[in-house]
mmCIF file of C-alpha atoms in Angstrom:
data_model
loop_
_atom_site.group_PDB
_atom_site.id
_atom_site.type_symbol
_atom_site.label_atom_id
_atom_site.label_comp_id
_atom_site.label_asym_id
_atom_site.label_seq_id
_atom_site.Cartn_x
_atom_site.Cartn_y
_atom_site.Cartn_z
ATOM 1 C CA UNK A 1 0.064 1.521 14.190
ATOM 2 C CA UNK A 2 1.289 -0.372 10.990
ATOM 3 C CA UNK A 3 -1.599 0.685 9.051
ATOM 4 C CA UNK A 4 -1.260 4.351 9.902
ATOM 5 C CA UNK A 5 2.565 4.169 9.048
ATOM 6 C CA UNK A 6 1.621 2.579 5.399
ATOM 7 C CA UNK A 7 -0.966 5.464 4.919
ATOM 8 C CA UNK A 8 1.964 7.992 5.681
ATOM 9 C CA UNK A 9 4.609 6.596 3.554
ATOM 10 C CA UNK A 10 2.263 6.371 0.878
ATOM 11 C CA UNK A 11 0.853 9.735 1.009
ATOM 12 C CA UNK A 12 3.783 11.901 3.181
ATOM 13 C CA UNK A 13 1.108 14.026 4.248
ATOM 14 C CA UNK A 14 2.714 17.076 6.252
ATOM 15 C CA UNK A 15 1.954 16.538 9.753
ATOM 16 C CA UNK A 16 -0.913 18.653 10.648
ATOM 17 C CA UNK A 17 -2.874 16.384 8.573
ATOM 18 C CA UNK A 18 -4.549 14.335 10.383
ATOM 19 C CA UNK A 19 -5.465 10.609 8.694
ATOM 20 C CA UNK A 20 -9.026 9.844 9.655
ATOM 21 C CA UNK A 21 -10.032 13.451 8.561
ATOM 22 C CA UNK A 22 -7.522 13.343 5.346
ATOM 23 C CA UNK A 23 -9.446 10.339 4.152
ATOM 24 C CA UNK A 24 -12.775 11.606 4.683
ATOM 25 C CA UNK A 25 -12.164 14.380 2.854
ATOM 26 C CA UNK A 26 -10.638 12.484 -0.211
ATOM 27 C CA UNK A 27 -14.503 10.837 -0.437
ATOM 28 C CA UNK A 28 -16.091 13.753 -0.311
ATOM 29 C CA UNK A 29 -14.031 15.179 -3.093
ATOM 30 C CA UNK A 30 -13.706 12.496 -5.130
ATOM 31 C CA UNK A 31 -17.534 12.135 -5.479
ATOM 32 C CA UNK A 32 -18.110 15.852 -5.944
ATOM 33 C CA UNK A 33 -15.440 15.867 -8.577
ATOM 34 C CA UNK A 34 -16.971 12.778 -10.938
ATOM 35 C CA UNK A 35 -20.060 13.677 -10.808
ATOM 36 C CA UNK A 36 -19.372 17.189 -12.283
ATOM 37 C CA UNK A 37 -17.463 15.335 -14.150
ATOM 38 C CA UNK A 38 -19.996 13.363 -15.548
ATOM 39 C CA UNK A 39 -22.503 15.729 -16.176
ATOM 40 C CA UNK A 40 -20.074 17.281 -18.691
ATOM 41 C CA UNK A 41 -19.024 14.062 -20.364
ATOM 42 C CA UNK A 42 -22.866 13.635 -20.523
ATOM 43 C CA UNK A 43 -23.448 17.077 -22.599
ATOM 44 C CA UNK A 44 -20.432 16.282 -24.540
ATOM 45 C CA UNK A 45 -21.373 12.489 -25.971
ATOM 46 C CA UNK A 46 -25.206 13.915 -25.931
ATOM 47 C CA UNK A 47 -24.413 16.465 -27.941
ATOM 48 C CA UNK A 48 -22.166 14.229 -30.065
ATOM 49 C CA UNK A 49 -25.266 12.249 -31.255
ATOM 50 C CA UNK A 50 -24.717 9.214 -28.578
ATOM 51 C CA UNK A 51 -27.976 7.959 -27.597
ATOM 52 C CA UNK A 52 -29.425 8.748 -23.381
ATOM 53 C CA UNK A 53 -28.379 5.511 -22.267
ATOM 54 C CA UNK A 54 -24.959 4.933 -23.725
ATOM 55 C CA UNK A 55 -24.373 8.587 -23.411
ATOM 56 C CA UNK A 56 -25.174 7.802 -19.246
ATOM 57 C CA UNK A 57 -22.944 5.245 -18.773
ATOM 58 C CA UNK A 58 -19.961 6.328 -21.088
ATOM 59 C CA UNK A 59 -19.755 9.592 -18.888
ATOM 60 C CA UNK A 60 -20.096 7.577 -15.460
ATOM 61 C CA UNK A 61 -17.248 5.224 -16.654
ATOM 62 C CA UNK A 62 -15.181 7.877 -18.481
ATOM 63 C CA UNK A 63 -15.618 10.367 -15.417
ATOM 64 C CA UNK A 64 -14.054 7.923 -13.059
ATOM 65 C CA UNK A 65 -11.588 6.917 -15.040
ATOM 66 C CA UNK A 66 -10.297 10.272 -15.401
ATOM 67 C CA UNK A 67 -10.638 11.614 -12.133
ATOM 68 C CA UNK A 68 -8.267 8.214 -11.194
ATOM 69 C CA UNK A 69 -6.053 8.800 -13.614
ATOM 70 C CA UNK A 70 -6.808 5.006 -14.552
ATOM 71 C CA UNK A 71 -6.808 5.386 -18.500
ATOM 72 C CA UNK A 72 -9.397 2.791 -19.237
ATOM 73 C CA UNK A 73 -11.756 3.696 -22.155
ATOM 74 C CA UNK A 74 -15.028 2.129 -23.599
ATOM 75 C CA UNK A 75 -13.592 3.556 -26.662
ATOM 76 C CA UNK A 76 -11.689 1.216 -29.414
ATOM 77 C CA UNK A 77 -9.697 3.448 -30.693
ATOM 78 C CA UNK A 78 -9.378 5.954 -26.963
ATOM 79 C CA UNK A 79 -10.199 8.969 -27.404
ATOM 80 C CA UNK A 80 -8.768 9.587 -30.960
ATOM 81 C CA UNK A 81 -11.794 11.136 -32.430
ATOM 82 C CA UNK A 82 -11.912 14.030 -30.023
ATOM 83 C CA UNK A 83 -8.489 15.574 -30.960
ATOM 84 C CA UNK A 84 -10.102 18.660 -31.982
ATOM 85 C CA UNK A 85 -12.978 18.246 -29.380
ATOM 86 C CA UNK A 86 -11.810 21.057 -27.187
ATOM 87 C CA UNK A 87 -14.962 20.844 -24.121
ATOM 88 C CA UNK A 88 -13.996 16.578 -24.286
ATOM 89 C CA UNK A 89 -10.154 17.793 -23.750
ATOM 90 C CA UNK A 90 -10.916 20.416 -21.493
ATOM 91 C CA UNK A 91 -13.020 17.846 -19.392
ATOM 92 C CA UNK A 92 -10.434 15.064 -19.251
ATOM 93 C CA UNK A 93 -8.022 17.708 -18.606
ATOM 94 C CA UNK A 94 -9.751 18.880 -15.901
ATOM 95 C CA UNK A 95 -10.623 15.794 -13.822
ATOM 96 C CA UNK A 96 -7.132 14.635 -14.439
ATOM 97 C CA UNK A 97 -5.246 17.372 -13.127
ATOM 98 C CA UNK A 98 -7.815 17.947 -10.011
ATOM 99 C CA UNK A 99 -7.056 14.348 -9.664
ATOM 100 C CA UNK A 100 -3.381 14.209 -9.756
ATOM 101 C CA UNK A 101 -2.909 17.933 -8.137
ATOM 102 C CA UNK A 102 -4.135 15.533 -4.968
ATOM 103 C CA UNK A 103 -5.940 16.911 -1.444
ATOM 104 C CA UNK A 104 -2.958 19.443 0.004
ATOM 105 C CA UNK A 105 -3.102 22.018 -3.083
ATOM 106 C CA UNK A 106 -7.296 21.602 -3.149
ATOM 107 C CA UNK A 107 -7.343 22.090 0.540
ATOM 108 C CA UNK A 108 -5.079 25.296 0.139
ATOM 109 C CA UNK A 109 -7.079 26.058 -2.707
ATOM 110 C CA UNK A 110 -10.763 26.006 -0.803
ATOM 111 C CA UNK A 111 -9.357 28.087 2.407
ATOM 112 C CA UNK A 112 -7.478 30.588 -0.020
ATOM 113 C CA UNK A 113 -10.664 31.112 -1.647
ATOM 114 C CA UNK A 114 -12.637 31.554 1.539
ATOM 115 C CA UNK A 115 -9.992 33.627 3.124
ATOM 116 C CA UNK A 116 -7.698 35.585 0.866
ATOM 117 C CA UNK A 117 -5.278 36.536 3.447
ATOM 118 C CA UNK A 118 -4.711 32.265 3.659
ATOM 119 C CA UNK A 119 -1.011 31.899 3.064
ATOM 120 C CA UNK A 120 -0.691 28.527 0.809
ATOM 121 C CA UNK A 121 1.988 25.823 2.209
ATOM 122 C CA UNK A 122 5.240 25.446 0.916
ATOM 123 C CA UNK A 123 4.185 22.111 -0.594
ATOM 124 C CA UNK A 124 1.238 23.562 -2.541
ATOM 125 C CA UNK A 125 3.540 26.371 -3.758
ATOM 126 C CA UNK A 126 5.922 23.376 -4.939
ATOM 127 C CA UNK A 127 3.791 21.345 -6.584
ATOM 128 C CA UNK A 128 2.337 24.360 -8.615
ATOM 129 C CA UNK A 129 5.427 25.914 -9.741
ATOM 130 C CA UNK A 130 6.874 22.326 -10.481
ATOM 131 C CA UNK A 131 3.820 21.276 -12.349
ATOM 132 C CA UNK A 132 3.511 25.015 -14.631
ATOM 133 C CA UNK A 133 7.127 24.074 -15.298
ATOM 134 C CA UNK A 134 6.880 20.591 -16.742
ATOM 135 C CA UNK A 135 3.927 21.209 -18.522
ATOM 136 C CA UNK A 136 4.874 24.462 -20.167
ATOM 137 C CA UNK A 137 8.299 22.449 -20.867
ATOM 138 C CA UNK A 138 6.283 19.438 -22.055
ATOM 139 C CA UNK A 139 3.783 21.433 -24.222
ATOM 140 C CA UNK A 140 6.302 23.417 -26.333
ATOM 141 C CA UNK A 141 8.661 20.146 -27.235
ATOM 142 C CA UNK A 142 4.885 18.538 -28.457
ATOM 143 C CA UNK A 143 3.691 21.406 -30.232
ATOM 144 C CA UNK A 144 6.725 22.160 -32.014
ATOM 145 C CA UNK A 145 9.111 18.818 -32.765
ATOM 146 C CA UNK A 146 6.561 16.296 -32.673
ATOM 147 C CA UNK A 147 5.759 15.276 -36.782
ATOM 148 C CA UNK A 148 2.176 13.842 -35.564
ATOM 149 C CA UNK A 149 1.138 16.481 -33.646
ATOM 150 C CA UNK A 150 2.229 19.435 -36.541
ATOM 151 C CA UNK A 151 1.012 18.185 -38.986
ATOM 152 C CA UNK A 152 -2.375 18.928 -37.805
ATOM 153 C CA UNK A 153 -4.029 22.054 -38.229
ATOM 154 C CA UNK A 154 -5.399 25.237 -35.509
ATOM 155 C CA UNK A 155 -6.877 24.232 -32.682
ATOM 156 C CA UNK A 156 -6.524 20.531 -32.646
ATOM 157 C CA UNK A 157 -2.490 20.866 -33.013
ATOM 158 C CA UNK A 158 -2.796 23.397 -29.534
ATOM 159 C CA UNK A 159 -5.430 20.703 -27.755
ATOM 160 C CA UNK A 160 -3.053 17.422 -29.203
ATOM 161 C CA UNK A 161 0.405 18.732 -27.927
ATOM 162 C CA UNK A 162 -1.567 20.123 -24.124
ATOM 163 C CA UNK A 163 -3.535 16.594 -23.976
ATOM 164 C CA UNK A 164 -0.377 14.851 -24.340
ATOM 165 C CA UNK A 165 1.434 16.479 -22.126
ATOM 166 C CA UNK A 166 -1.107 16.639 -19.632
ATOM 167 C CA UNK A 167 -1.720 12.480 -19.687
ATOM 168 C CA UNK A 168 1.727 11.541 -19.597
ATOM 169 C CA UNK A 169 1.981 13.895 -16.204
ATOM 170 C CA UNK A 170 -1.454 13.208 -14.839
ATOM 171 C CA UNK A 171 -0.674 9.685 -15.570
ATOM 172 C CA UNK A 172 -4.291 9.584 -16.747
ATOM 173 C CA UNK A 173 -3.283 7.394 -19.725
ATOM 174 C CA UNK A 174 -5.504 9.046 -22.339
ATOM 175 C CA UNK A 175 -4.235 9.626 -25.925
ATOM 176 C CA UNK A 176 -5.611 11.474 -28.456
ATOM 177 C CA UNK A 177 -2.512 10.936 -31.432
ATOM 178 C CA UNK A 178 -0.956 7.364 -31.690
ATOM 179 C CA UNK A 179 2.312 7.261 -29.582
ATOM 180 C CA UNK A 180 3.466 4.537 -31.436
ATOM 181 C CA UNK A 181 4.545 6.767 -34.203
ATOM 182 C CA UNK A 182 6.215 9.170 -31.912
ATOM 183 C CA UNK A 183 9.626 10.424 -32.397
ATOM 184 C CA UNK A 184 12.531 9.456 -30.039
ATOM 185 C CA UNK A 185 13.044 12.755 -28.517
ATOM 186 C CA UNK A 186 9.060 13.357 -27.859
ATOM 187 C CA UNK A 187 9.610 9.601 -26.786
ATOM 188 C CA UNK A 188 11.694 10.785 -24.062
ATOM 189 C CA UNK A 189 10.338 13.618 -23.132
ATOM 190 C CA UNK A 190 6.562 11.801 -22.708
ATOM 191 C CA UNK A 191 8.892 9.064 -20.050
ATOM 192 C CA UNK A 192 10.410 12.035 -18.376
ATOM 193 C CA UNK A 193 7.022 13.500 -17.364
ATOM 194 C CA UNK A 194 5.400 9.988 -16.860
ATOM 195 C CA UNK A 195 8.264 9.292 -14.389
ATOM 196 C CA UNK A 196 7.981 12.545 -12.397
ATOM 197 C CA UNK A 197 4.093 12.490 -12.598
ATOM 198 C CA UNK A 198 2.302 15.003 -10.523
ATOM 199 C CA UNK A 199 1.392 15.652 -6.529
ATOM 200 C CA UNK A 200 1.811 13.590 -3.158
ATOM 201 C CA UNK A 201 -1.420 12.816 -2.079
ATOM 202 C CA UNK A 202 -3.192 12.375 -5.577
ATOM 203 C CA UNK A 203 -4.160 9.841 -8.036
ATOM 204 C CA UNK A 204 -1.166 10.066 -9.975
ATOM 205 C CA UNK A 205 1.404 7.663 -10.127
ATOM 206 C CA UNK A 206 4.913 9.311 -10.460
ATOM 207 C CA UNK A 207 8.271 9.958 -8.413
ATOM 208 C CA UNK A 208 6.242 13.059 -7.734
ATOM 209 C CA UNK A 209 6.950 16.773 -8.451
ATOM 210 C CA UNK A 210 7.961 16.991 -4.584
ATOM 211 C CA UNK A 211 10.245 14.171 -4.795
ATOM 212 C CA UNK A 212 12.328 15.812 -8.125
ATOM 213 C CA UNK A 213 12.684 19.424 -6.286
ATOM 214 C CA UNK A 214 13.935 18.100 -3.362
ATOM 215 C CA UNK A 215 16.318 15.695 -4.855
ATOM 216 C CA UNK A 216 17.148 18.781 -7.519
ATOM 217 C CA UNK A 217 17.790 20.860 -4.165
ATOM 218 C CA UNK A 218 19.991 18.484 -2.666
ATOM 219 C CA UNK A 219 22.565 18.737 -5.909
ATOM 220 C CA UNK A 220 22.179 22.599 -5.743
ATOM 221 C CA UNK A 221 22.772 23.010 -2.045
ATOM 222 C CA UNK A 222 25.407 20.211 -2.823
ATOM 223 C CA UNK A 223 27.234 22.143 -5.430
ATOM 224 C CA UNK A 224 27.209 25.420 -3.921
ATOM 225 C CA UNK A 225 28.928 24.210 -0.622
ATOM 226 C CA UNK A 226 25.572 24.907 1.256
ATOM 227 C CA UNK A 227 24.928 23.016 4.756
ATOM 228 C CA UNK A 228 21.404 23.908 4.829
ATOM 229 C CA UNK A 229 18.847 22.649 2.197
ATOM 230 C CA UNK A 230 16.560 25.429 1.094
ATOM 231 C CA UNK A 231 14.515 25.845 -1.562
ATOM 232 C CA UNK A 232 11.883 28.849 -2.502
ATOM 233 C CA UNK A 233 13.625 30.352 0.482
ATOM 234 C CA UNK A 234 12.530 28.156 2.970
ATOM 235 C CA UNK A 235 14.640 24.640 4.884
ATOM 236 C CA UNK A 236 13.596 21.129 3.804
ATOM 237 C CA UNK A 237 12.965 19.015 6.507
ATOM 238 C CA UNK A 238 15.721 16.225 6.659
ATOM 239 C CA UNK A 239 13.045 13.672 7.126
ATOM 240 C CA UNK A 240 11.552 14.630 4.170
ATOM 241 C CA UNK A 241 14.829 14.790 2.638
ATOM 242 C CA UNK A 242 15.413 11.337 3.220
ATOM 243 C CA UNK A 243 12.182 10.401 1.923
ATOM 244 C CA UNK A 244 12.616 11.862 -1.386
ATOM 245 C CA UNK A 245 16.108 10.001 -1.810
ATOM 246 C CA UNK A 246 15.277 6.907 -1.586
ATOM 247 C CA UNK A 247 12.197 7.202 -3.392
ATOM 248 C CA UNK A 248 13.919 8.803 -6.100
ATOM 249 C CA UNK A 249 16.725 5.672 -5.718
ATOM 250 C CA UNK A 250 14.018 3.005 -5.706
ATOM 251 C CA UNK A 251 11.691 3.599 -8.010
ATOM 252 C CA UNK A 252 14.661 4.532 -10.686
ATOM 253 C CA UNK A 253 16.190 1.312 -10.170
ATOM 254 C CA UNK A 254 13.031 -0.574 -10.839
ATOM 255 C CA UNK A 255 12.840 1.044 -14.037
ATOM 256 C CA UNK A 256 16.318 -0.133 -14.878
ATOM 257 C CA UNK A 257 15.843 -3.526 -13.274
ATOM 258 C CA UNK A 258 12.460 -3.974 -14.977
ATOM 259 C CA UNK A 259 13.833 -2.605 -18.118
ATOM 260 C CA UNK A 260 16.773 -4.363 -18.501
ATOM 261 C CA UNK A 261 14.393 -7.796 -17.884
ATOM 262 C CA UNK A 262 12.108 -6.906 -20.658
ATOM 263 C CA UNK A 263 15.130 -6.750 -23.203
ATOM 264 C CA UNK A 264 16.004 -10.005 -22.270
ATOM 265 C CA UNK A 265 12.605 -11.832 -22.709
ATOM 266 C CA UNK A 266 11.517 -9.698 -25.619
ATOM 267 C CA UNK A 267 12.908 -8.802 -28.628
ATOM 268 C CA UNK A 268 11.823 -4.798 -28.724
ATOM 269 C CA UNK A 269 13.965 -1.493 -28.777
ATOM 270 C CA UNK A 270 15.454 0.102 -26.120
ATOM 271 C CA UNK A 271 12.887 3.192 -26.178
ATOM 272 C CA UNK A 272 9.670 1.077 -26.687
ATOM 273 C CA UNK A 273 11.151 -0.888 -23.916
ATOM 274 C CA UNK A 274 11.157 1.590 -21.717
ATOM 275 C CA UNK A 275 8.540 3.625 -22.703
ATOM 276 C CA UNK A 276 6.106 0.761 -21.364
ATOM 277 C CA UNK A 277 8.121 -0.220 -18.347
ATOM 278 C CA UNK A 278 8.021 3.907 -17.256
ATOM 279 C CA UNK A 279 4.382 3.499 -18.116
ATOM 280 C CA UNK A 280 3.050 0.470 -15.809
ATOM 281 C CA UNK A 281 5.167 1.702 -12.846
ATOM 282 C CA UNK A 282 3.951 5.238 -12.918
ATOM 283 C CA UNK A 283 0.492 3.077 -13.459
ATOM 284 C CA UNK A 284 0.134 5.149 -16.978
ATOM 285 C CA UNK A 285 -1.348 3.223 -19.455
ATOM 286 C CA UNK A 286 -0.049 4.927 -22.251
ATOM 287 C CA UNK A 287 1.772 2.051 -24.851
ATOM 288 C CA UNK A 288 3.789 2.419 -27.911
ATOM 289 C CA UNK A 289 1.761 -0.829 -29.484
ATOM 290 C CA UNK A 290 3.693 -3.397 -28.037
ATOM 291 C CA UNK A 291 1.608 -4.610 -24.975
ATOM 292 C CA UNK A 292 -0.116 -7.026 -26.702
ATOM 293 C CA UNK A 293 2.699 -8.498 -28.464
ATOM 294 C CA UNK A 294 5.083 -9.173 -25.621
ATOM 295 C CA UNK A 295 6.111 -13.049 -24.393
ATOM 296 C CA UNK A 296 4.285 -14.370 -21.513
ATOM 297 C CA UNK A 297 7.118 -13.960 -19.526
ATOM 298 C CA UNK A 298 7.193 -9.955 -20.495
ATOM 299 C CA UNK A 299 3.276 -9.404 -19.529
ATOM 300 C CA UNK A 300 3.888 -10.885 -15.931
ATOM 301 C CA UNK A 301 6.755 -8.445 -15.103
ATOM 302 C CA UNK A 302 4.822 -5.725 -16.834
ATOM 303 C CA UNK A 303 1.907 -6.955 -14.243
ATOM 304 C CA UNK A 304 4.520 -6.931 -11.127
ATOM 305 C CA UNK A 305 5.856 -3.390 -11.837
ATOM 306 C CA UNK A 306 2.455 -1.990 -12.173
ATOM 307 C CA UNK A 307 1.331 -3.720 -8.866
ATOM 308 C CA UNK A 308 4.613 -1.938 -7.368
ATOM 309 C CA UNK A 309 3.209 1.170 -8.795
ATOM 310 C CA UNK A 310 0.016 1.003 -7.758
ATOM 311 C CA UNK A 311 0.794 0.131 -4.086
ATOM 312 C CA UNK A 312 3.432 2.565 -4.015
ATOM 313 C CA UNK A 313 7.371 2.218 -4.193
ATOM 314 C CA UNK A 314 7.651 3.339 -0.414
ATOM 315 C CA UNK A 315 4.934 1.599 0.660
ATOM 316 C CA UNK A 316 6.370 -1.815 -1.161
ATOM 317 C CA UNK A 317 9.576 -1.058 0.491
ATOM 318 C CA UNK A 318 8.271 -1.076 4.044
ATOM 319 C CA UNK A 319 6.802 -4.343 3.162
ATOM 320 C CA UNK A 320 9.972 -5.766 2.247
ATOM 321 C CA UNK A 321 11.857 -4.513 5.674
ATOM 322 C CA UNK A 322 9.159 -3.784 7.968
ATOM 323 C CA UNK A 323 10.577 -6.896 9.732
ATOM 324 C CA UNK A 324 14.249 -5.612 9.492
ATOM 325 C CA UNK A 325 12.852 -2.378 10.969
ATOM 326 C CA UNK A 326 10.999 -4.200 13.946
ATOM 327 C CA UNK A 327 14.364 -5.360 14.965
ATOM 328 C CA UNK A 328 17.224 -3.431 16.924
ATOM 329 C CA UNK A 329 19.846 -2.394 14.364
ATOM 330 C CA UNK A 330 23.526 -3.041 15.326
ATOM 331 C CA UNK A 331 25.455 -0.615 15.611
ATOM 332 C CA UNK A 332 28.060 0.227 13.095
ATOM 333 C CA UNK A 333 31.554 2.107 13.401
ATOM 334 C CA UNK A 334 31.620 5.404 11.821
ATOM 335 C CA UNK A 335 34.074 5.898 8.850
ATOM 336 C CA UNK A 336 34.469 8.027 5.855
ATOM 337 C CA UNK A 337 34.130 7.624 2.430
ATOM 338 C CA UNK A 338 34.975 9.582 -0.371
ATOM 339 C CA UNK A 339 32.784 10.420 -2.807
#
């Protein structure tokens, strides 16, 4: 019972998704995915001039990698020297964001395709008008106000400001331009996306693009005297409602908590500071240079908030109070409060 109630908080699946057959088809998927994936990687680094065997296993590991959004590279310097590779970008791109777009919007997108009269949910429609949004929004502040990215010429300046914007909200934690030379209002834009992140359900970390429209829905109905929360026309659930809250509570105060310990045990600025707290927790990768030269003290809460993120801030909360919850609540008197 417990187990299937940690699988749901993680993933708020709608409910005619069924677990067992949700996770089977999250396997099937994911293997179908990398190893497309990794026959492109392999015609990429082949035709790069990498040698059979390395070219084999760099497009096993880097296919993986991407399609988990996990950021690791064999690479020294990431993947740097492909800024104006545009099939390398278009490949990362593409695992990352079939990745992160998670198993609701590919199962919408499979029976849409087989059936055109297929209607897609109200989630999928969500997550891909939220997602077009904040990566059009994301692409235009890179392209035009970041010094790194125009500086460089054609194609590579088009491929450097999508890549970017794509791995901070893919969470897929490649780079392609130093971020340690970023500016402070790219800066904050790159936290913004890595702290919405993508899709419920998917390998990105993230409050999620569901999370943001329904807390963004709540202050609209809010504002405009509404009783009923609607958005795109259609009523929220106040389950899911209540979900999205206090997701969007917790995991923002663990960013301040965790960034307001990091300023204590190490001597960085605010933005770097924050920059690599946003980035662990959303389980990123992406760093401004500092990682490596951060106290002791700073590396083991940077390890704690990116085993919260990883597990999941809902999920991490039911493991604090699952006991709590076991127990009968006592009842409380009503009263009001202004607000």
């Amino acid at each position: 019972h417990w187990h299937k109630k940690l699988l749901n908080c993680e993933f708020t699946l709608p409910v005619t998704i069924k677990i067992k057959d949700f996770l089977k088809s999250v396997i099937l998927f994911t293997v179908i995915m990398e190893t497309i994936g990794a026959i492109l990687f392999f015609i990429a680094f082949y035709n790069n001039g990498m040698p059979v065997g390395e070219a084999i296993w760099n497009s096993i590991f880097h296919s993986v990698s991407a399609f988990c959004t996990a950021g690791f590279s064999l690479f020294n310097s990431g993947f740097t020297g492909y800024v104006n590779d545009g099939f390398v970008n278009f490949i990362i791109a593409f695992l990352a964001i079939a990745g992160s777009l998670g198993f609701i919007v590919v199962t919408d997108l499979v029976l849409w395709i087989k059936d055109r009269s297929h209607q897609l949910s109200f989630t999928s429609r969500i997550i891909f008008i939220g997602f077009a949004f904040l990566l059009s929004f994301g692409f235009v502040f890179m392209y035009f106000f970041e010094p790194t990215i125009t500086v460089l010429d054609g194609c590579a300046r088009l491929y450097a400001a999508f890549f970017q914007t794509m791995s901070a909200m893919t969470t897929v934690g490649f780079n392609t331009v130093d971020y340690g030379s970023y500016s402070i209002p790219i800066i904050l834009v790159t936290i913004f996306l890595m702290y919405v992140g993508a899709s419920p359900s998917g390998t990105a970390g993230g409050i999620k693009i569901t999370t943001l429209s329904a807390v963004f829905t709540i202050m609209k109905s809010r504002l405009r005297g509404s009783k009923e929360i609607t958005f795109l026309g259609r009523k929220i659930p106040f389950e899911r409602l209540y979900i999205a809250t206090s997701s969007f509570i917790f995991y923002t105060s663990l960013i301040f908590i965790f960034t307001l310990a990091l300023t204590f045990t190490d001597d960085f600025s605010l933005e770097k500071s924050l920059f690599e707290v946003s980035s662990a927790l959303g389980t990123v990768g992406l760093s401004m240079g500092i990682t490596g030269d951060l106290s002791s003290i700073g590396k083991m809460l940077l390890i704690m908030i990116m085993f919260i993120g990883r597990l999941g801030v809902l999920t991490f909360g039911l493991a604090i109070w699952s006991k709590s919850l076991q127990k009968e609540q006592p009842r409380h008197m009503e009263d009001d409060i202004a607000v």
